[in-house]
Coordinates of C-alpha atoms in Angstrom, one line a residue:
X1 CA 148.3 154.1 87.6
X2 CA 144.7 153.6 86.9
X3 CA 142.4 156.0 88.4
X4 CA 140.1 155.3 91.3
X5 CA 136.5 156.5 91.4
X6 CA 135.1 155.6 95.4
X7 CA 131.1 155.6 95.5
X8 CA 131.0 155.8 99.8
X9 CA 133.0 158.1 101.6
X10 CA 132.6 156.4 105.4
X11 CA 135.1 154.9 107.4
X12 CA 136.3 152.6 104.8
X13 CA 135.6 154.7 101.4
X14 CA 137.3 157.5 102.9
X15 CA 140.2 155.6 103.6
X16 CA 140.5 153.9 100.4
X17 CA 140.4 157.1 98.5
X18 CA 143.6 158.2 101.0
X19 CA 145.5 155.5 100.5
X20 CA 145.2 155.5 96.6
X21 CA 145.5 159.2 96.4
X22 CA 148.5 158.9 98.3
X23 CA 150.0 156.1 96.4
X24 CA 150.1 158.3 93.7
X25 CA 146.6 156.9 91.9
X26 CA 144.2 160.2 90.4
X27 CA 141.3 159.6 92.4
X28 CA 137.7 161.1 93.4
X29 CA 134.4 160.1 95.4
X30 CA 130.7 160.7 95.8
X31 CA 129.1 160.1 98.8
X32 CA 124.8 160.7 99.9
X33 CA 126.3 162.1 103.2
X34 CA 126.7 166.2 102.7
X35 CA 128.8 166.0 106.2
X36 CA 131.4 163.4 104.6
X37 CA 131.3 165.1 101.5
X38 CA 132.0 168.6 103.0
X39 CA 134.8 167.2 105.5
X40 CA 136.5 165.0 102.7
X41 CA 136.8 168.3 100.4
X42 CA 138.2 170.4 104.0
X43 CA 141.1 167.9 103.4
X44 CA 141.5 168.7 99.9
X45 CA 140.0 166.0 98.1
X46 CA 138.3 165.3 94.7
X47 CA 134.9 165.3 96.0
X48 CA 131.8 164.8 92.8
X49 CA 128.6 166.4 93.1
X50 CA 126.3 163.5 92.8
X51 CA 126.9 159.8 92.1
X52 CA 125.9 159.7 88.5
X53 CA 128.6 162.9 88.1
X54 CA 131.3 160.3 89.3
X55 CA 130.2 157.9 87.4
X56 CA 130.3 159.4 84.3
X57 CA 134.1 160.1 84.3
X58 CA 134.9 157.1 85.6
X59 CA 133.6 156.1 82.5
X60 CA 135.4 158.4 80.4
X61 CA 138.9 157.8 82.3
X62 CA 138.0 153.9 82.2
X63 CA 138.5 154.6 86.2
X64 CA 138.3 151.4 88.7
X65 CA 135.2 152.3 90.3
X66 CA 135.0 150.8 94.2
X67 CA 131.7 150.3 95.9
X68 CA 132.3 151.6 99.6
X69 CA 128.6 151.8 100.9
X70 CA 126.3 149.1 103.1
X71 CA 125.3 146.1 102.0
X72 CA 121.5 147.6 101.6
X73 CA 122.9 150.4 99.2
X74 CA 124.4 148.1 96.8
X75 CA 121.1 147.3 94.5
X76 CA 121.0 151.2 94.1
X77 CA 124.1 152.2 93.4
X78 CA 124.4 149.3 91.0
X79 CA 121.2 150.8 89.4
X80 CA 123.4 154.0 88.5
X81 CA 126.4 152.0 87.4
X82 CA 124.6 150.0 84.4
X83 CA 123.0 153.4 83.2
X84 CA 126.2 155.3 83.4
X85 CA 129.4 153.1 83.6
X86 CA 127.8 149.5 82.3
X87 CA 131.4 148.0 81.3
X88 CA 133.5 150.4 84.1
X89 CA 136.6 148.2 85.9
X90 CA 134.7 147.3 89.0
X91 CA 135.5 146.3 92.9
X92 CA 134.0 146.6 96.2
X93 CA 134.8 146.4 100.4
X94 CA 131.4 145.3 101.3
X95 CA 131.7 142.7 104.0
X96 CA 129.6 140.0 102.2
X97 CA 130.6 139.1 98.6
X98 CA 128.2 136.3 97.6
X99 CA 125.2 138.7 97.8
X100 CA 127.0 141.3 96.0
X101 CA 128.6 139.1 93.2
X102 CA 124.7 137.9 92.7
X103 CA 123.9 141.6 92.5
X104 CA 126.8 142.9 89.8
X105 CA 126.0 139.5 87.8
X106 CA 122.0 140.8 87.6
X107 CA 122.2 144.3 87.0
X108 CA 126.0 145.2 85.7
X109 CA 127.0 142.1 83.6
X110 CA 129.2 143.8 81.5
X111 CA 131.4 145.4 84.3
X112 CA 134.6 144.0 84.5
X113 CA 134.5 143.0 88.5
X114 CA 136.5 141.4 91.3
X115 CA 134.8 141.3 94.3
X116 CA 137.2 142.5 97.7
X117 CA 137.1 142.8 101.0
X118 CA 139.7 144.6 103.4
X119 CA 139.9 143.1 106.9
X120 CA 140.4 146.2 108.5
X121 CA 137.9 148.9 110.8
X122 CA 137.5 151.2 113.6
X123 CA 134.1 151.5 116.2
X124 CA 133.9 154.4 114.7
X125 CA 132.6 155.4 111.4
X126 CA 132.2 158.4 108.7
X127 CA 134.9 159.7 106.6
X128 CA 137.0 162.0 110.1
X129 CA 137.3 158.4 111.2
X130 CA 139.4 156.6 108.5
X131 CA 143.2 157.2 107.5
X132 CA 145.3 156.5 104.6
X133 CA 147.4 153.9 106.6
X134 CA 143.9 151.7 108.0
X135 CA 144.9 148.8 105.3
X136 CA 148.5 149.0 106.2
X137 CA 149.7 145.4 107.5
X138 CA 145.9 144.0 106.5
X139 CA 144.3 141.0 104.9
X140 CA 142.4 142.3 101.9
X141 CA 140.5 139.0 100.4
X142 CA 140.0 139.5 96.4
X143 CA 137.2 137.3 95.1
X144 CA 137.8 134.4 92.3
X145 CA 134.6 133.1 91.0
X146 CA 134.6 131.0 87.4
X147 CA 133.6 134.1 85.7
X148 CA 136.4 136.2 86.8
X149 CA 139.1 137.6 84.5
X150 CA 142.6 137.8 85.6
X151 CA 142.2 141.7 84.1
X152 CA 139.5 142.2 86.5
X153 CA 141.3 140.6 89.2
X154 CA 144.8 142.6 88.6
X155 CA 143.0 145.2 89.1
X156 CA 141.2 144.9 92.3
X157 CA 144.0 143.3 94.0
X158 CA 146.6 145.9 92.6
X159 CA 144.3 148.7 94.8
X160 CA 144.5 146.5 97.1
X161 CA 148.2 146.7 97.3
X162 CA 148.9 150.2 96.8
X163 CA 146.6 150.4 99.9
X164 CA 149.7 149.0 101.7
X165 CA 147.3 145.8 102.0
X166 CA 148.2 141.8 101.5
X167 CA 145.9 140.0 98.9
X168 CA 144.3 136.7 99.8
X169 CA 142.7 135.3 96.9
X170 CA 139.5 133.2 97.6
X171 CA 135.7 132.3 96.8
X172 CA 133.1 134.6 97.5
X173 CA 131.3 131.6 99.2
X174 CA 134.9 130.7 101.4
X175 CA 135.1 133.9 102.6
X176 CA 131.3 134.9 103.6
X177 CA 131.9 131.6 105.8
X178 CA 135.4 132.7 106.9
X179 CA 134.4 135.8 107.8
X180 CA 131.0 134.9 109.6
X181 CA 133.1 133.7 112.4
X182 CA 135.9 136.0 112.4
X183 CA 134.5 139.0 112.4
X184 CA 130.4 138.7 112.3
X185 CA 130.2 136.4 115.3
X186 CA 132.3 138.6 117.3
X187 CA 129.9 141.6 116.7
X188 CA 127.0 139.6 117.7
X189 CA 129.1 138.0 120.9
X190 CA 130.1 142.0 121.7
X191 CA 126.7 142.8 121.2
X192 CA 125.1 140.5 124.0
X193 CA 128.5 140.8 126.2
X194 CA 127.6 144.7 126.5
X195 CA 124.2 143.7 126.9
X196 CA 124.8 141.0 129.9
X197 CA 127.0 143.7 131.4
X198 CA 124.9 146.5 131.8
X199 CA 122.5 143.9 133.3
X200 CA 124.9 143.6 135.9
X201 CA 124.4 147.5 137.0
X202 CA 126.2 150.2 137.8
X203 CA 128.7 148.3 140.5
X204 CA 129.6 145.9 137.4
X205 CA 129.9 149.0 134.6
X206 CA 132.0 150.7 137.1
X207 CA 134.3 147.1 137.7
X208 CA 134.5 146.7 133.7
X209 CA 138.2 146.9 132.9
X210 CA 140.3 145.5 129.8
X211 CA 138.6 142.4 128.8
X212 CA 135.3 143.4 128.7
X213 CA 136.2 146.9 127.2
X214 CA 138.2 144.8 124.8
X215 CA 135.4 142.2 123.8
X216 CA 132.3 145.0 123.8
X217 CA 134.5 147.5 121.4
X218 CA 132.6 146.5 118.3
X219 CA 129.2 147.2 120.2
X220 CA 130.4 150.9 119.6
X221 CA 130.0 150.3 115.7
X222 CA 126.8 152.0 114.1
X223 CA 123.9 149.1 114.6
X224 CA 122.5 149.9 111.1
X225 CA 126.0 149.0 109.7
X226 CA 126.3 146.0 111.7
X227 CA 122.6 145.0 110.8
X228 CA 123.2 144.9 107.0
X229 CA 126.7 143.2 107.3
X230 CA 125.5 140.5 109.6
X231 CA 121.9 140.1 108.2
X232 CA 123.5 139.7 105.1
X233 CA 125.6 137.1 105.6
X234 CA 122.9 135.0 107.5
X235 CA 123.2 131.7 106.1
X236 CA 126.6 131.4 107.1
X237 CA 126.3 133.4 110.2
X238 CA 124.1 130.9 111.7
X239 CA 126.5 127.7 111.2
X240 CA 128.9 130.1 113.5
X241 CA 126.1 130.4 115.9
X242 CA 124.9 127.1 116.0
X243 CA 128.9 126.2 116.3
X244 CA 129.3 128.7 119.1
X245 CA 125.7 127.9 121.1
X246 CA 127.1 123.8 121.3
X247 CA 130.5 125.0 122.6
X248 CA 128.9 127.5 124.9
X249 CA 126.7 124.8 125.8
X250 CA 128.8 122.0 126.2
X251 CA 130.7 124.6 128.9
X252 CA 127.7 125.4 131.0
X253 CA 127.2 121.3 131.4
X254 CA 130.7 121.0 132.4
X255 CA 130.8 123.6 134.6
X256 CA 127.2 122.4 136.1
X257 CA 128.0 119.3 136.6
X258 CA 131.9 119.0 137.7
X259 CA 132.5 122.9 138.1
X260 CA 135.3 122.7 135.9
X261 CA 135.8 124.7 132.6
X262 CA 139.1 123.3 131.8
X263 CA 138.2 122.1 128.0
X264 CA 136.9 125.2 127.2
X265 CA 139.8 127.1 128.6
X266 CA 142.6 124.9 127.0
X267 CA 140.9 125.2 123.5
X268 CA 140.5 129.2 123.2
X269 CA 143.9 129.6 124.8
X270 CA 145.4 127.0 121.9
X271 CA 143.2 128.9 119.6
X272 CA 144.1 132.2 120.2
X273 CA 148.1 131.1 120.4
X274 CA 147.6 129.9 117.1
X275 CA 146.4 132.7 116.1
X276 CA 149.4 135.2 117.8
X277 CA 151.8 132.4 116.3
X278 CA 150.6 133.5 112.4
X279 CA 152.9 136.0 112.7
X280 CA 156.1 134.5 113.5
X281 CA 155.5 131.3 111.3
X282 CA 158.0 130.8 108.3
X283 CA 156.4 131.9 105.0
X284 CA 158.2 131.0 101.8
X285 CA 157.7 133.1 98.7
X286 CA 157.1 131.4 95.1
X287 CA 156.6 133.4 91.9
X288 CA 152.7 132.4 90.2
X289 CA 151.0 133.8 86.7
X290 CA 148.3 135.5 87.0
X291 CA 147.5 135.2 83.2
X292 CA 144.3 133.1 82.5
X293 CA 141.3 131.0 84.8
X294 CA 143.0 128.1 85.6
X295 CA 146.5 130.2 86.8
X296 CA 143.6 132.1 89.2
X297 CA 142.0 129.3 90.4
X298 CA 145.2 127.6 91.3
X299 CA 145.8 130.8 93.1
X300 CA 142.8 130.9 95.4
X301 CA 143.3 127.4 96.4
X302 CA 146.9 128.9 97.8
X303 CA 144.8 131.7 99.4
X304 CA 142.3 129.0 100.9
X305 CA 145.4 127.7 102.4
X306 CA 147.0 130.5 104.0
X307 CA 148.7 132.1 101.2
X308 CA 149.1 135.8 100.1
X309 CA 149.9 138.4 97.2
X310 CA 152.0 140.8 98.4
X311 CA 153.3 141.8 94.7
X312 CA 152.6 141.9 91.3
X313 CA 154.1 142.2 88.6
X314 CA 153.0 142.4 84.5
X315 CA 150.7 138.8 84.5
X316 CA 152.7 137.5 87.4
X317 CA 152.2 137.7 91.1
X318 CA 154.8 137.4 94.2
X319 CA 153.1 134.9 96.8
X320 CA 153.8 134.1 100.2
X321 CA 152.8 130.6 101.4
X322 CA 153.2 128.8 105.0
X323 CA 156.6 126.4 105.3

């Protein structure tokens, strides 16, 4: 098993190293934060002494080195990797991928990258926060651009799976829109929600019960994590916006002018059923190589429709599609 160098020991890092580690992967990590670094090496892990030191031997161990740090972090830690690791097997979990892939293509073109993304978190960050079994269950999106190789793209997706993860393959582009709504909206709705709440004052704090707990838990996140994910991912954030301003308008004219809210109740309830319904559906597996561009990009159009790796084997990958 190939080993796994992590450059950010947070939340996500952190767990990332875990899960490799304990899927029997030789792994170790460098982080900037001296309280991550101390606690990760309390639990008895492979901890480097500066970036540049875990570089190096990924280098020398031809390691898969996986870029766990913000969005703003990226240009510098790329910096490091083109003086010490230019051609290193190279992934990352940043939120966004297009900026990123723009970033690796400028300063690292000779890495050998696949862009990833694991759909998986806690409000609560730094490395006492994650766990080997976070990406247990989860979506982990794997990026297929033209100038991917299906080397490259084994490899990020194999972490991926060892994490106890399931692989969607897809565009950098298709998932920075995807994921705009799914999961960067909803920290901009929490946001306000907590916001609009506490305008309420104490007597409404004190009535908050499951919903709003529920719909406010991503407020709890760090706001200079949720700035650089968000931010980042701005073009496609705002089509979410402008999408959620109409409906959210569209319900304040209804309810202004007939009092009812009917369409937008029926719609979210058939949305979210849909959503619980994903899964019980039927999924059907089919065998697909894995072995050259064209075999990839017939891949990530199965991903774009609701498809997933969930095994691979030599050139060839075990798929799970929608009946």
């Amino acid at each position: 098993m190939r080993a796994v160098c992590v450059i950010g020991l947070g939340l996500i890092g952190g767990s990332v190293l875990r899960a490799a580690v304990a899927a029997g992967r030789p792994g170790w990590g460098a982080t900037t934060s001296a309280a991550d670094a101390e606690a990760a090496r309390a639990d008895g892990y492979d901890v480097a002494e500066s970036t540049e030191d875990a570089l190096r031997r990924a280098a020398e161990q031809d390691a898969l080195v996986v870029l766990a740090v913000p969005l703003t972090a990226v240009r510098d830690v790329l910096r490091l990797v083109a003086w010490h690791a230019p051609e290193v097997w190279l992934t990352d979990v940043v939120s966004v991928k297009d900026p990123v892939a723009a970033e690796v293509r400028s300063l690292v073109p000779g890495a050998r990258y696949a862009g990833g993304h694991p759909m998986a978190g806690t409000a609560t960050s730094g490395w006492d926060a994650g766990s080997a079994e976070l990406f247990t269950g989860a979506s982990w999106a794997v990026v297929v651009e033209e100038e991917t190789t299906p080397e490259a793209w084994r490899e990020a997706a194999a972490l991926a799976l060892d994490c106890g993860a399931q692989v969607v393959p897809t565009s950098a582009g298709l998932h920075d829109a995807a994921v705009a709504r799914v999961s960067h909206l909803p920290h901009v709705f929490a946001a306000i929600l907590a916001a609009v709440g506490s305008d309420g004052g104490a007597l409404a704090l004190s009535l908050a019960a499951g919903s709003f707990r529920d719909g406010t838990r991503v407020a709890g996140s760090p706001p200079d994590l949720v700035q650089a994910m968000t931010e980042g991912n701005r073009v496609a954030l705002l089509d979410a916006v402008d999408d959620a301003l109409g409906r959210l308008g569209a319900a304040r004219g209804s309810l202004a002018s007939s009092g009812s809210l009917k369409s937008t109740v029926e719609a979210g309830h058939a949305a979210r059923t849909a959503l619980t319904g994903l899964g019980a559906e039927r999924r059907g597996r089919r065998q697909h190589a894995v072995d050259g561009t064209e075999a990839l990009a017939e891949l990530r159009e199965l991903g774009d429709r609701g498809g997933r790796v969930v095994a691979l084997e030599g050139t060839g990958a075990t798929v799970e599609v929608p009946e």
